[in-house]
mmCIF file of C-alpha atoms and ligand atoms in Angstrom:
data_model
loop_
_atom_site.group_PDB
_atom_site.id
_atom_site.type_symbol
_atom_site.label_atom_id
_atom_site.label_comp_id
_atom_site.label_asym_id
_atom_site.label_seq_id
_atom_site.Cartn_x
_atom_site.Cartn_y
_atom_site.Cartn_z
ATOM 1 C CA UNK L 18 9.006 -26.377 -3.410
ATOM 2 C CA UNK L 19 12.319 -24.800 -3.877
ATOM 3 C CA UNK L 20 11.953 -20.515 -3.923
ATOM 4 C CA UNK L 21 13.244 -20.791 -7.461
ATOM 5 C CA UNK L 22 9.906 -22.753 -8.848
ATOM 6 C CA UNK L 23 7.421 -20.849 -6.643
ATOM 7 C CA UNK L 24 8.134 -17.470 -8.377
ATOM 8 C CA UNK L 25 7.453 -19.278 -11.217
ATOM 9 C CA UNK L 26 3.724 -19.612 -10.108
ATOM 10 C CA UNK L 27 1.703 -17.171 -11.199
ATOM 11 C CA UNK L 28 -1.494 -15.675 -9.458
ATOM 12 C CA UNK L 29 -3.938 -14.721 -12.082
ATOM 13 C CA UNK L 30 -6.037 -11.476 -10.933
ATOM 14 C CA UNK L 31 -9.658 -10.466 -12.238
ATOM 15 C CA UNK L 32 -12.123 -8.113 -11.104
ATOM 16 C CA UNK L 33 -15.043 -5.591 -12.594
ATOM 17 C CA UNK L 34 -16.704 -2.376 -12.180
ATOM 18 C CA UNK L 35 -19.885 -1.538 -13.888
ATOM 19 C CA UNK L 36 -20.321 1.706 -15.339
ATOM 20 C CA UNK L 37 -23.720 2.743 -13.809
ATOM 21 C CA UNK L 38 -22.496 5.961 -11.979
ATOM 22 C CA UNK L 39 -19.954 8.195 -10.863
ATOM 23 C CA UNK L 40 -17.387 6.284 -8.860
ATOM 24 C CA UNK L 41 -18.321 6.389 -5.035
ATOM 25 C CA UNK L 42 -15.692 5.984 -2.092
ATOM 26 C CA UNK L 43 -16.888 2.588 -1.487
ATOM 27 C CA UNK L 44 -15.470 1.148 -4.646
ATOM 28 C CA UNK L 45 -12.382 3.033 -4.082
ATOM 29 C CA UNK L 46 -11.737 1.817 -0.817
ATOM 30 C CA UNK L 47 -13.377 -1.481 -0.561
ATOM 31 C CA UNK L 48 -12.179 -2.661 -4.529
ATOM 32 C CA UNK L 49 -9.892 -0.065 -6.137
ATOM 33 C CA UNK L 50 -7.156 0.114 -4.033
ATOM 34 C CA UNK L 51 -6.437 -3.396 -3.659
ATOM 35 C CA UNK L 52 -6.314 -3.854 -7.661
ATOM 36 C CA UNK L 53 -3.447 -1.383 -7.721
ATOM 37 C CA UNK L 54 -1.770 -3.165 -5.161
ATOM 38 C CA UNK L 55 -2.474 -6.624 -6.860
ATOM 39 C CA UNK L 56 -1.358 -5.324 -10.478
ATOM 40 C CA UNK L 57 2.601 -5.100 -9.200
ATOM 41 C CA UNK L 58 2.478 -8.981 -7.710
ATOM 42 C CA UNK L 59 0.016 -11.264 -9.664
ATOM 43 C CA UNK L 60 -0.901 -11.151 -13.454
ATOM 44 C CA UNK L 61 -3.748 -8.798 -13.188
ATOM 45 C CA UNK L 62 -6.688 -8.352 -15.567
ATOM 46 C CA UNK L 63 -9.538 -5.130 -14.446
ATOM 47 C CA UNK L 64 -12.801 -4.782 -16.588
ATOM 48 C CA UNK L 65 -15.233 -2.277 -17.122
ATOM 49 C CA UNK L 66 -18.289 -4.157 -17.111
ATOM 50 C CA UNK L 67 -20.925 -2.696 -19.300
ATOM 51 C CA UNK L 68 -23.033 -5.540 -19.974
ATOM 52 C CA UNK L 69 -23.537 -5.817 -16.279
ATOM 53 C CA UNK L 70 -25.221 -2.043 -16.371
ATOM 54 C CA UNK L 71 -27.761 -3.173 -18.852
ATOM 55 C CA UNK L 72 -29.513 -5.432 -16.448
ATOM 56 C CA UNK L 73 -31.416 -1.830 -15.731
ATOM 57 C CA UNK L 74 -32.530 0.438 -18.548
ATOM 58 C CA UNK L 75 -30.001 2.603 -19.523
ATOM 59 C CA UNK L 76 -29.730 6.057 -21.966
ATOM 60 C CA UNK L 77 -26.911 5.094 -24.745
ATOM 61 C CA UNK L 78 -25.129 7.930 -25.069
ATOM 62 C CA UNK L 79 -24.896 8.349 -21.101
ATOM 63 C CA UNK L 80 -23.701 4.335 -20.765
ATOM 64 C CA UNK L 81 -21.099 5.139 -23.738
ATOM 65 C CA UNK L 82 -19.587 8.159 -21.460
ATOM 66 C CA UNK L 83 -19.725 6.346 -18.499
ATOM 67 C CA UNK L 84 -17.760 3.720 -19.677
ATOM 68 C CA UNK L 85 -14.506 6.037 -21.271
ATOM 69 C CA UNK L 86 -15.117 8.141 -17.756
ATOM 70 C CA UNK L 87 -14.965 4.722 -15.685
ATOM 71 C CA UNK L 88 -11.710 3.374 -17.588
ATOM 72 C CA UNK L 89 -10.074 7.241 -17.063
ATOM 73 C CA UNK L 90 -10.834 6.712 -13.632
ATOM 74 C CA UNK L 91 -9.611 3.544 -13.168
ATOM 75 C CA UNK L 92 -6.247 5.110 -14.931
ATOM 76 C CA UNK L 93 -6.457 7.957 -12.369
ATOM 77 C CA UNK L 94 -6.353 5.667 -9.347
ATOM 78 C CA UNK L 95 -3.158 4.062 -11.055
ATOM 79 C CA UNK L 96 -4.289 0.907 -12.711
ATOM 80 C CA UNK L 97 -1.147 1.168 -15.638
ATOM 81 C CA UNK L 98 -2.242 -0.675 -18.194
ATOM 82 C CA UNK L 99 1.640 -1.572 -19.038
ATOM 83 C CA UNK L 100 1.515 -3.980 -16.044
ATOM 84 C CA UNK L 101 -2.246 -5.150 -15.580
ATOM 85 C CA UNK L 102 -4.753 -5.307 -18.657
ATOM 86 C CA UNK L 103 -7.786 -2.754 -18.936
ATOM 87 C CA UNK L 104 -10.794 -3.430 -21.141
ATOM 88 C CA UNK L 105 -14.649 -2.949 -21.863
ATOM 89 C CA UNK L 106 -16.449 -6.435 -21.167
ATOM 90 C CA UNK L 107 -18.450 -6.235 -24.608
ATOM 91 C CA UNK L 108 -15.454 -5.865 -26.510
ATOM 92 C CA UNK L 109 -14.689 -9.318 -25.981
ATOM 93 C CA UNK L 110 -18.036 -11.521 -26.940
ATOM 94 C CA UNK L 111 -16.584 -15.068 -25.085
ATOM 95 C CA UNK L 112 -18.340 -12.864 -21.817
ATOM 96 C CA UNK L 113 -22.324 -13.166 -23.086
ATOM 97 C CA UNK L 114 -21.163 -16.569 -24.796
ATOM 98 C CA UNK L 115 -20.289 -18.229 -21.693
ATOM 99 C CA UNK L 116 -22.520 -16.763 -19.867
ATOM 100 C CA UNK L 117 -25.339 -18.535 -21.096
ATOM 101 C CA UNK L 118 -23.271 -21.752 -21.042
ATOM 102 C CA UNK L 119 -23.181 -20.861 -16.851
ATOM 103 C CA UNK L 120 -26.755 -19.769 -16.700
ATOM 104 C CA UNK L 121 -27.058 -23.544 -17.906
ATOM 105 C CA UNK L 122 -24.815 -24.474 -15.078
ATOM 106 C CA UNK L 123 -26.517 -22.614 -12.496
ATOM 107 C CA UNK L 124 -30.087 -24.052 -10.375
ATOM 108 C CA UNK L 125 -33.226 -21.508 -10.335
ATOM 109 C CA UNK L 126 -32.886 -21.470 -6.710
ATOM 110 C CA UNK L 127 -29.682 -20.782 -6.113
ATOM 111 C CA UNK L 128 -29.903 -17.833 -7.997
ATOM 112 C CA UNK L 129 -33.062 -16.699 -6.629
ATOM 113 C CA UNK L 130 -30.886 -16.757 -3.198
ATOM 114 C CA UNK L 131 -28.408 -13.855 -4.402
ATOM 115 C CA UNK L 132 -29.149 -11.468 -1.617
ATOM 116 C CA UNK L 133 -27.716 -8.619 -4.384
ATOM 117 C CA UNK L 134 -30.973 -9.680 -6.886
ATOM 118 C CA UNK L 135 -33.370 -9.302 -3.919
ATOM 119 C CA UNK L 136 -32.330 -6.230 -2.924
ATOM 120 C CA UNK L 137 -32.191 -4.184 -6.395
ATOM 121 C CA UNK L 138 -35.507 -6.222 -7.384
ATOM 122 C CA UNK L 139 -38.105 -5.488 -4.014
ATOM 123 C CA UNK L 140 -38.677 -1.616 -5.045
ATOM 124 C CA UNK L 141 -37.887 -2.026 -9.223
ATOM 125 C CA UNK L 142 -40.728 -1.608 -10.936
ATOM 126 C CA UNK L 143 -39.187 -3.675 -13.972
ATOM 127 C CA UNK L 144 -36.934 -6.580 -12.947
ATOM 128 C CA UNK L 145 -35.444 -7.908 -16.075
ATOM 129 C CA UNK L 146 -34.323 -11.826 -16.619
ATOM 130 C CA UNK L 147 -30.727 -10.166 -16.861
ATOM 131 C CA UNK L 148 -30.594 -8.696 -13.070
ATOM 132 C CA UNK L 149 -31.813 -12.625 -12.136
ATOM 133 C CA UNK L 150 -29.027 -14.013 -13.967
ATOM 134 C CA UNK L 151 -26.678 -11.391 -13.759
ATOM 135 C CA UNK L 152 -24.843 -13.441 -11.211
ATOM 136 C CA UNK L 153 -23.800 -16.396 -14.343
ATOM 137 C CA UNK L 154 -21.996 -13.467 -16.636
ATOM 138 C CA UNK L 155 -20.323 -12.395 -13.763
ATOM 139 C CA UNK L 156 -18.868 -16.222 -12.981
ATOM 140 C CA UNK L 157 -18.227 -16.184 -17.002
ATOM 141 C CA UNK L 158 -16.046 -12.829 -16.191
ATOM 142 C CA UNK L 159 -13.984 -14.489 -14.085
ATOM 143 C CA UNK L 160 -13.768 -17.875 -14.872
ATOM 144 C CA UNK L 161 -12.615 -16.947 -18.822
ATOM 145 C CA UNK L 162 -9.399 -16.174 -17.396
ATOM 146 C CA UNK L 163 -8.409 -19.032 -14.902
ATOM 147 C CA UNK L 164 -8.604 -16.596 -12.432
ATOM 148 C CA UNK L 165 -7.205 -17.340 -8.706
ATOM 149 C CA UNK L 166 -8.156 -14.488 -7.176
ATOM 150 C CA UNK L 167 -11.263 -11.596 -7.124
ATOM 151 C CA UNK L 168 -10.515 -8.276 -5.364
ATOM 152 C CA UNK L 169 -13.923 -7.540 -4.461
ATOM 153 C CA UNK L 170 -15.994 -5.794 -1.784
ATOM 154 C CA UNK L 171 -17.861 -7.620 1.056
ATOM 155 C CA UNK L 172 -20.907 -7.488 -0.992
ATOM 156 C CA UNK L 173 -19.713 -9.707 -3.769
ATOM 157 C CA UNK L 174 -18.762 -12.339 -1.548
ATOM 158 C CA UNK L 175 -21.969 -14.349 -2.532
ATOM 159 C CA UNK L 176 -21.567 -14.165 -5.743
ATOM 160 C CA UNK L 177 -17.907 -15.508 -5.968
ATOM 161 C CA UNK L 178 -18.981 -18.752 -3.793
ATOM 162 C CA UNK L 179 -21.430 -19.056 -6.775
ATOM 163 C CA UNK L 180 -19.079 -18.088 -8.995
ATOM 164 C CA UNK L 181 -16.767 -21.725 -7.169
ATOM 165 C CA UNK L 182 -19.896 -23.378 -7.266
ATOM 166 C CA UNK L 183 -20.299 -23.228 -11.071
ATOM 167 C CA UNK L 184 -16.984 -23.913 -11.608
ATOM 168 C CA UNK L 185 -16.383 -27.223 -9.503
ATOM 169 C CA UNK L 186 -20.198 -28.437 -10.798
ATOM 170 C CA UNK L 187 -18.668 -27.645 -14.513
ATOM 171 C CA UNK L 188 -14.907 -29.567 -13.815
ATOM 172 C CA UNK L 189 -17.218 -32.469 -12.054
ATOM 173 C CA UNK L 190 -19.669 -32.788 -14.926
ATOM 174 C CA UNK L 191 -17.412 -32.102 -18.244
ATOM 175 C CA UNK L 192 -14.102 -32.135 -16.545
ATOM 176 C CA UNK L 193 -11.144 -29.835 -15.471
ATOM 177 C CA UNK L 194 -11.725 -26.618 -17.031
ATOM 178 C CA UNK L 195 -12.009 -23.859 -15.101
ATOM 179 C CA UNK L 196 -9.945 -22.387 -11.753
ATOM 180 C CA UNK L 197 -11.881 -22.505 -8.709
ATOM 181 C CA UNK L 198 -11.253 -19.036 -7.574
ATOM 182 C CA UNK L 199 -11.330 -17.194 -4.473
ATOM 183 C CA UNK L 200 -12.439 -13.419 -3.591
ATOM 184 C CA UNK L 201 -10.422 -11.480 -1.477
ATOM 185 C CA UNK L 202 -11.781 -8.943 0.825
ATOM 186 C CA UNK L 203 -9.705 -5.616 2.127
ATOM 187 C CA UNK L 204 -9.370 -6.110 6.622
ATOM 188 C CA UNK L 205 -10.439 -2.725 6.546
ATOM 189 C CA UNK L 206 -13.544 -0.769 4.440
ATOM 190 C CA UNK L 207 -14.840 -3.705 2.312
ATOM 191 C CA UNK L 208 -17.941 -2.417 3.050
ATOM 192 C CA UNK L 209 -18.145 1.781 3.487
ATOM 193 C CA UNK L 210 -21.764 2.714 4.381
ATOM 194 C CA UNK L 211 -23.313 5.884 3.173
ATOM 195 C CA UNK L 212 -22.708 8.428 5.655
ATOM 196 C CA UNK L 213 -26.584 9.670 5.883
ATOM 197 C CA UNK L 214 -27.465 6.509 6.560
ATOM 198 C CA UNK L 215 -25.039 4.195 8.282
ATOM 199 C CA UNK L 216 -27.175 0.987 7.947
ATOM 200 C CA UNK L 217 -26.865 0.656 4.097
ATOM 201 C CA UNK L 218 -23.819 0.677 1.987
ATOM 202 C CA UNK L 219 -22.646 3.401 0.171
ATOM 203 C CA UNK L 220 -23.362 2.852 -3.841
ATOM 204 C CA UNK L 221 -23.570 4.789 -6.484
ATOM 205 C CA UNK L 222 -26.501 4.147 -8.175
ATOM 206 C CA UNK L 223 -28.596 4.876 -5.127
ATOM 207 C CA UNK L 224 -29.968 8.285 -4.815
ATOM 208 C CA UNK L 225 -28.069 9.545 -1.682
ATOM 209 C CA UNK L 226 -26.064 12.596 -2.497
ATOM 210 C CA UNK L 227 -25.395 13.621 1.336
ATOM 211 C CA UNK L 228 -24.281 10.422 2.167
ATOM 212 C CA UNK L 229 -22.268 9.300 -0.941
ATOM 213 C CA UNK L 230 -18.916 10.719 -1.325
ATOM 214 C CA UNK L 231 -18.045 10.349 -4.828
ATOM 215 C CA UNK L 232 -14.201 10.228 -5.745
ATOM 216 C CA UNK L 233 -14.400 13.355 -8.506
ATOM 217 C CA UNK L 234 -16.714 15.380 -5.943
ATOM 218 C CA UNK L 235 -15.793 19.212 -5.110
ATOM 219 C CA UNK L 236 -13.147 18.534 -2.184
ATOM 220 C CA UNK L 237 -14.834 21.288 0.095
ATOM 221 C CA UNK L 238 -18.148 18.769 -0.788
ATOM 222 C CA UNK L 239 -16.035 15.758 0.377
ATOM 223 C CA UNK L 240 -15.700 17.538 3.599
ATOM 224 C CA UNK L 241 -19.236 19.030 3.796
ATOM 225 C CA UNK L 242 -20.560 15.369 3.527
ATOM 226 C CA UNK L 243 -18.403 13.294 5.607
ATOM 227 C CA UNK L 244 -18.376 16.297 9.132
ATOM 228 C CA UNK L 245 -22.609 15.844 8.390
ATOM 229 C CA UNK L 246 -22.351 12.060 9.024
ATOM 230 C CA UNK L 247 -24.490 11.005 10.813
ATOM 231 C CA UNK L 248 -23.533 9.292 14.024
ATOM 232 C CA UNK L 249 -24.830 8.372 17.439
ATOM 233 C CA UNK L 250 -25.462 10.959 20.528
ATOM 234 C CA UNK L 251 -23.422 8.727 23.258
ATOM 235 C CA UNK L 252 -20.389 10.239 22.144
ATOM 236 C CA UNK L 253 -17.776 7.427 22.766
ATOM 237 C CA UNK L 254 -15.726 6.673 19.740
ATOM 238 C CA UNK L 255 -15.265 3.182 19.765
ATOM 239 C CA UNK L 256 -14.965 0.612 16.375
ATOM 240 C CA UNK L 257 -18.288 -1.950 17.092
ATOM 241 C CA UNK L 258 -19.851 -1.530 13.478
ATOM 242 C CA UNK L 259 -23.115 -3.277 14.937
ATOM 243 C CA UNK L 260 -23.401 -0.489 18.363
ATOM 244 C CA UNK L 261 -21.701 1.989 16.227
ATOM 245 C CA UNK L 262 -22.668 1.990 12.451
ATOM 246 C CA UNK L 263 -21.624 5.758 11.927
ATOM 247 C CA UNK L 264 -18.480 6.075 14.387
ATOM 248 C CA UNK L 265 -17.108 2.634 13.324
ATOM 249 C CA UNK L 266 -17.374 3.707 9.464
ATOM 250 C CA UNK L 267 -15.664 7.151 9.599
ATOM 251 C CA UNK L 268 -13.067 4.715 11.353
ATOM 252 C CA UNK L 269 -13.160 2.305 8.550
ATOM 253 C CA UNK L 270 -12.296 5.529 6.019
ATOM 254 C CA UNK L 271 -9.701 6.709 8.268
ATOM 255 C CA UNK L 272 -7.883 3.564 8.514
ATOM 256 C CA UNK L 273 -7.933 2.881 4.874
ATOM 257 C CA UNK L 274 -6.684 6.145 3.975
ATOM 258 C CA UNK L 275 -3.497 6.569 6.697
ATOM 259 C CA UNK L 276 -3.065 2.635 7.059
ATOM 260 C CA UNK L 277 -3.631 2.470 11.093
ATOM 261 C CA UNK L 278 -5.581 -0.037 12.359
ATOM 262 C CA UNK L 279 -9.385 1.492 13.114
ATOM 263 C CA UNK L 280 -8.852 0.335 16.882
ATOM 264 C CA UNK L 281 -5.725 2.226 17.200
ATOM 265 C CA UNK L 282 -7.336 5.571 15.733
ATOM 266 C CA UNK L 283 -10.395 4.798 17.945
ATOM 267 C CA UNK L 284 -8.294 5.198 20.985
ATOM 268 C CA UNK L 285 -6.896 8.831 19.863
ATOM 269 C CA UNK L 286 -10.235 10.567 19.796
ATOM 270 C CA UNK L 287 -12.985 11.383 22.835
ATOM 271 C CA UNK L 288 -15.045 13.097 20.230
ATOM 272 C CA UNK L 289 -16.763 12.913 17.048
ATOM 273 C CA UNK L 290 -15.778 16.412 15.834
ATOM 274 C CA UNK L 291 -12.053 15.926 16.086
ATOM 275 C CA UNK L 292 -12.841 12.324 14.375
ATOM 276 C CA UNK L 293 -15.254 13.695 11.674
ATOM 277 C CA UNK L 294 -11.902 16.618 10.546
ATOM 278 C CA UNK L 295 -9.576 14.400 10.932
ATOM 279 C CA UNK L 296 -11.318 11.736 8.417
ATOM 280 C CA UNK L 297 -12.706 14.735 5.954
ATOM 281 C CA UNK L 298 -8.914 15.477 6.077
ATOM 282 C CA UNK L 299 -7.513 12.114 5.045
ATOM 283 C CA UNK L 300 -10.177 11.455 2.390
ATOM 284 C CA UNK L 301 -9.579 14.799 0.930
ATOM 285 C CA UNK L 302 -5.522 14.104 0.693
ATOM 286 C CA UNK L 303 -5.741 10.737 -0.930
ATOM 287 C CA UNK L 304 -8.576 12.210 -3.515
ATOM 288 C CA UNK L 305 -6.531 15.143 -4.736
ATOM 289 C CA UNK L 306 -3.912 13.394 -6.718
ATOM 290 C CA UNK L 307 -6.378 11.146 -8.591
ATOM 291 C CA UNK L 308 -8.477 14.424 -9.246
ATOM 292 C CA UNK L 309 -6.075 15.739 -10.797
ATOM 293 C CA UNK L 310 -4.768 12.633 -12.498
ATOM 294 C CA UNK L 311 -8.265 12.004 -13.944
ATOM 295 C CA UNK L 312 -8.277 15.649 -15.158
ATOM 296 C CA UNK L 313 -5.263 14.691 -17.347
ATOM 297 C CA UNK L 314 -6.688 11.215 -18.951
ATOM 298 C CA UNK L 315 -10.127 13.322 -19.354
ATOM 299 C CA UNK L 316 -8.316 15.311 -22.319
ATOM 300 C CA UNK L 317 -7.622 12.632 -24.177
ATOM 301 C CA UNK L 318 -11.088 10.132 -24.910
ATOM 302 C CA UNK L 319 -9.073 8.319 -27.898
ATOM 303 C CA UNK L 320 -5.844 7.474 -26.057
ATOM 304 C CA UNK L 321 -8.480 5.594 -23.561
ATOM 305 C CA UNK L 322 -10.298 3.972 -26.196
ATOM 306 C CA UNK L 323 -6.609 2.667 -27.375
ATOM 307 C CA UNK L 324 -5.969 1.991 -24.362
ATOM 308 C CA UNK L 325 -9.058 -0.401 -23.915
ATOM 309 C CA UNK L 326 -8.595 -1.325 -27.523
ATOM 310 C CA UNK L 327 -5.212 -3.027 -26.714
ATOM 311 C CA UNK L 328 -6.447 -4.545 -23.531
ATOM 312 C CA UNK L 329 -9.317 -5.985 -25.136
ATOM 313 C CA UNK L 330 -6.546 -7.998 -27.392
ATOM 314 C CA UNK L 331 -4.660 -9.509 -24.602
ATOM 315 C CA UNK L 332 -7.998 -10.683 -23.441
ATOM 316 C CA UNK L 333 -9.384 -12.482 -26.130
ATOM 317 C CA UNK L 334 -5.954 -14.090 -26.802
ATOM 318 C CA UNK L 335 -7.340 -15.712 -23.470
ATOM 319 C CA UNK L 336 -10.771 -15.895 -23.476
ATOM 320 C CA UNK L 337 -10.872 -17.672 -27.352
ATOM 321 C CA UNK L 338 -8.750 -20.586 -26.283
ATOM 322 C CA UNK L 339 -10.742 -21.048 -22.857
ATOM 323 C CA UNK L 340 -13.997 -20.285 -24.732
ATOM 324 C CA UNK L 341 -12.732 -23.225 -27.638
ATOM 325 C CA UNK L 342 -12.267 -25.236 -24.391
ATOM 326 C CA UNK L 343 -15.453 -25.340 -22.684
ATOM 327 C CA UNK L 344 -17.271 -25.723 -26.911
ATOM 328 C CA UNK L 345 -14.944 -28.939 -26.684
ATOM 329 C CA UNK L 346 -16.263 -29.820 -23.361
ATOM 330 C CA UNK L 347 -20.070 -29.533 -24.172
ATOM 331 C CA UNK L 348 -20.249 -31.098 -27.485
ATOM 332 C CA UNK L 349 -20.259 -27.550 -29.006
ATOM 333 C CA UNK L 350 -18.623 -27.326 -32.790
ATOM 334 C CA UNK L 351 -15.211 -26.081 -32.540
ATOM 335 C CA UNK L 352 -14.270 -26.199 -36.270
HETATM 336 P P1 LIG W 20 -24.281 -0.010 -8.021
HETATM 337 O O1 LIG W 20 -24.787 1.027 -7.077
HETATM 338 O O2 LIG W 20 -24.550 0.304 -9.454
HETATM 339 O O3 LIG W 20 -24.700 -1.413 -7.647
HETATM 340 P P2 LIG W 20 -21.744 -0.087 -6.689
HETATM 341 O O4 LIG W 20 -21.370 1.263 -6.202
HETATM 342 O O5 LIG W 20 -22.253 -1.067 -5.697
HETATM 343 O O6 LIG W 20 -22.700 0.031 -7.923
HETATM 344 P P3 LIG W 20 -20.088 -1.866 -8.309
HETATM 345 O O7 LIG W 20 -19.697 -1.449 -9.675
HETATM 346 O O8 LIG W 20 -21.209 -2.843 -8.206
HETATM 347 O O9 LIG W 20 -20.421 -0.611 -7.372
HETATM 348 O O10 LIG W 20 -18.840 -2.477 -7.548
HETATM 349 C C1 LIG W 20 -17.485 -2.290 -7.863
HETATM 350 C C2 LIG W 20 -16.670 -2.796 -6.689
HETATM 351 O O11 LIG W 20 -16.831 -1.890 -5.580
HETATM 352 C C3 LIG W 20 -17.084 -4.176 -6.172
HETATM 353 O O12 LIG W 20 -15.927 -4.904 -5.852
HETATM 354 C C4 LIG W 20 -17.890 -3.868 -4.931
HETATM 355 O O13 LIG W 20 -17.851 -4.915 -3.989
HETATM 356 C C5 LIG W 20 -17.157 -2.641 -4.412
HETATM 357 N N1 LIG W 20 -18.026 -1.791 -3.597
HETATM 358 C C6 LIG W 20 -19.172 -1.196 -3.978
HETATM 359 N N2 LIG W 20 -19.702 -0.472 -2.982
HETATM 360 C C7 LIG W 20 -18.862 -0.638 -1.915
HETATM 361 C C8 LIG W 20 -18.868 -0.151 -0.570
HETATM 362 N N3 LIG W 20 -19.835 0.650 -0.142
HETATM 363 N N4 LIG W 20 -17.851 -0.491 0.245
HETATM 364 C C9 LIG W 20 -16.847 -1.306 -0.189
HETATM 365 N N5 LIG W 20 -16.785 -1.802 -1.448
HETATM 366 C C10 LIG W 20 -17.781 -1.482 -2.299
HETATM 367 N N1 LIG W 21 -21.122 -7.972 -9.769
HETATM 368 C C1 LIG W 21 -20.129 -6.995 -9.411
HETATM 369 C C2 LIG W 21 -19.440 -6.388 -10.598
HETATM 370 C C3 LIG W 21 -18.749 -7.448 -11.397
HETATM 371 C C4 LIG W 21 -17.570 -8.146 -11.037
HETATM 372 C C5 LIG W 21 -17.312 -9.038 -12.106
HETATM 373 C C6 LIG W 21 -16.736 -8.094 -9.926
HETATM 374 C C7 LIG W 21 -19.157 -7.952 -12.611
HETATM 375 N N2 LIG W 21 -18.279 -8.888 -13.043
HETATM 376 C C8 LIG W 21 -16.232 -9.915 -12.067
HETATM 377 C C9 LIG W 21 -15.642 -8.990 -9.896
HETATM 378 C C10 LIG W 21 -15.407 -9.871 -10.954
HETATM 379 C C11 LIG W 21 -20.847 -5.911 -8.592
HETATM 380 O O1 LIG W 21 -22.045 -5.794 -8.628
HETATM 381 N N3 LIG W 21 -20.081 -5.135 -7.908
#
């Protein structure tokens, strides 16, 4: 293909964030930053995912905050909603339709293999029907937009080879409807650990404030938290995330934040301390400017909900025809 018809190709973008928590370094590192990269060179589309928070009981009025605070964040990190589209998943109802239309799709078993369900269900005392399905409105999510891509981090990858799963069973029972879609995982810090306890990921629902460095936390916090990591008494820095679970993920941070490969930065350091500033350093510098960024968006909760309004819009214009689609499909009135 000639250059002049492959710019004419378009990748089509989607990811999500649920609003269930203040925004951790994790998603930052392992999602975030690789939608603000992928906004300037594919069509882009980034949702705040609300229905996806109420697969655990949640206070209204806190889930309503959480949301506007999510979407200022995600302007604060420098997803420009002139170039990519920003909305609330409720706000456009072709999610929960299609949904259901997937959870149709989808086998029992397959969804009772979603290591993601096992994990938030083994200490829940109430597991709701929505945190076993959760994994179908997700597919819906992305497959309402023909979606080529999924920024995601190394803990969605199981759900986006469901997510192709649905889709191909779908084209081969109905026909070609939907993109088969791929995730794409960040080389580096697609999945940060919480620094109290290397062995799980950081998240920011769990109850870990030590080891859970949030991206709006007091900077002299950020650097309390990450020179308390924990790490190993052999004192060798060296990247092995297996041998090295603490070491290898201050590495991980470092190397997102400055761009050097973790194995490089490895070799500059004989000691953790030196490491552990250095890192508390670099996190601190690339937080600032979204701090302050947020700061500004905070002051103004109806520009955002404009903001979201609009994106919402460019959405649906989407998700109705795709939605009228699949109706067509299944037998569904379309009339
Ligand atoms: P929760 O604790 O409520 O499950 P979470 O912190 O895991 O939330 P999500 O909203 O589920 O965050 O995820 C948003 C994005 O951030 C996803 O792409 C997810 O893969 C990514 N992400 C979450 N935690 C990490 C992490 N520790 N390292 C890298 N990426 C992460
Ligand atoms: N399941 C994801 C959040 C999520 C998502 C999406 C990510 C919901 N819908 C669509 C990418 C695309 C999670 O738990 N992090």
């Amino acid at each position: 293909m000639g250059s002049g018809l492959a710019s004419l190709v378009v990748t089509r973008v989607f990811s999500g964030i649920k609003p269930t928590g203040p925004v951790q370094l994790g998603n930052l590192l392992g999602a975030l930053r690789t939608w603000v990269d992928d906004q300037h060179r594919a069509d882009s589309t980034f949702c705040v995912v609300d229905l996806h928070a109420l697969t655990v009981p949640q206070d209204p009025a806190v889930l309503r905050a959480a949301t506007t605070e999510l979407a200022q964040l995600l302007l604060a990190v420098g997803i420009d909603p002139t170039v990519s589209t920003l909305f609330v998943q409720s706000d456009v109802r072709e999610h929960t339709e299609l949904s259901w239309i997937l959870e149709c799709t989808a086998a029992f078993g397959e969804l009772r293999r979603m290591t993601q369900f096992k994990d938030k269900s083994t200490d829940a005392t109430f597991v709701s029907a929505g945190l076993f399905t959760y994994p179908a409105l997700m597919a819906a999510d992305i497959l309402l937009y023909d979606t080529d891509e999924v920024p995601v981090g190394d803990d969605q990858r199981q759900h986006l080879e469901l997510t192709r799963d649905l889709a191909e069973r779908f084209n081969s029972r109905y026909g070609p409807t939907f993109v088969v879609p791929k995730a794409t995982v960040p080389t580096v810090a697609a999945r940060v650990m919480d620094l109290a306890d290397p062995t799980r990921k950081m998240s920011k629902s769990e109850d870990s404030p030590q080891g859970t460095v949030l991206v709006l936390d007091d900077l002299d916090d950020v650097t309390r938290k990450i020179r308390r990591a924990v790490t190993d008494t052999d004192n060798e820095v060296r990247f092995d995330p297996s041998a090295k679970p603490g070491v290898s993920n201050l590495l991980a941070i470092l190397s997102a934040c400055t761009g050097d490969a973790p194995e490089t930065l490895a070799d500059r350091y004989t000691q953790y301390g030196p490491l552990k500033a250095d890192t508390a350093d670099a996190v601190v510098e690339y937080l600032r400017p979204i701090q302050q960024r947020y700061a500004e968006f905070a002051e103004d909760p109806s520009g955002t909900r404009s903001i979201l309004l609009a994106g919402a819009d460019k959405a649906r214009a989407l998700a109705e025809p795709k939605m009228h689609q699949v109706r067509s499909r299944l037998g569904l009135p379309t009339d």
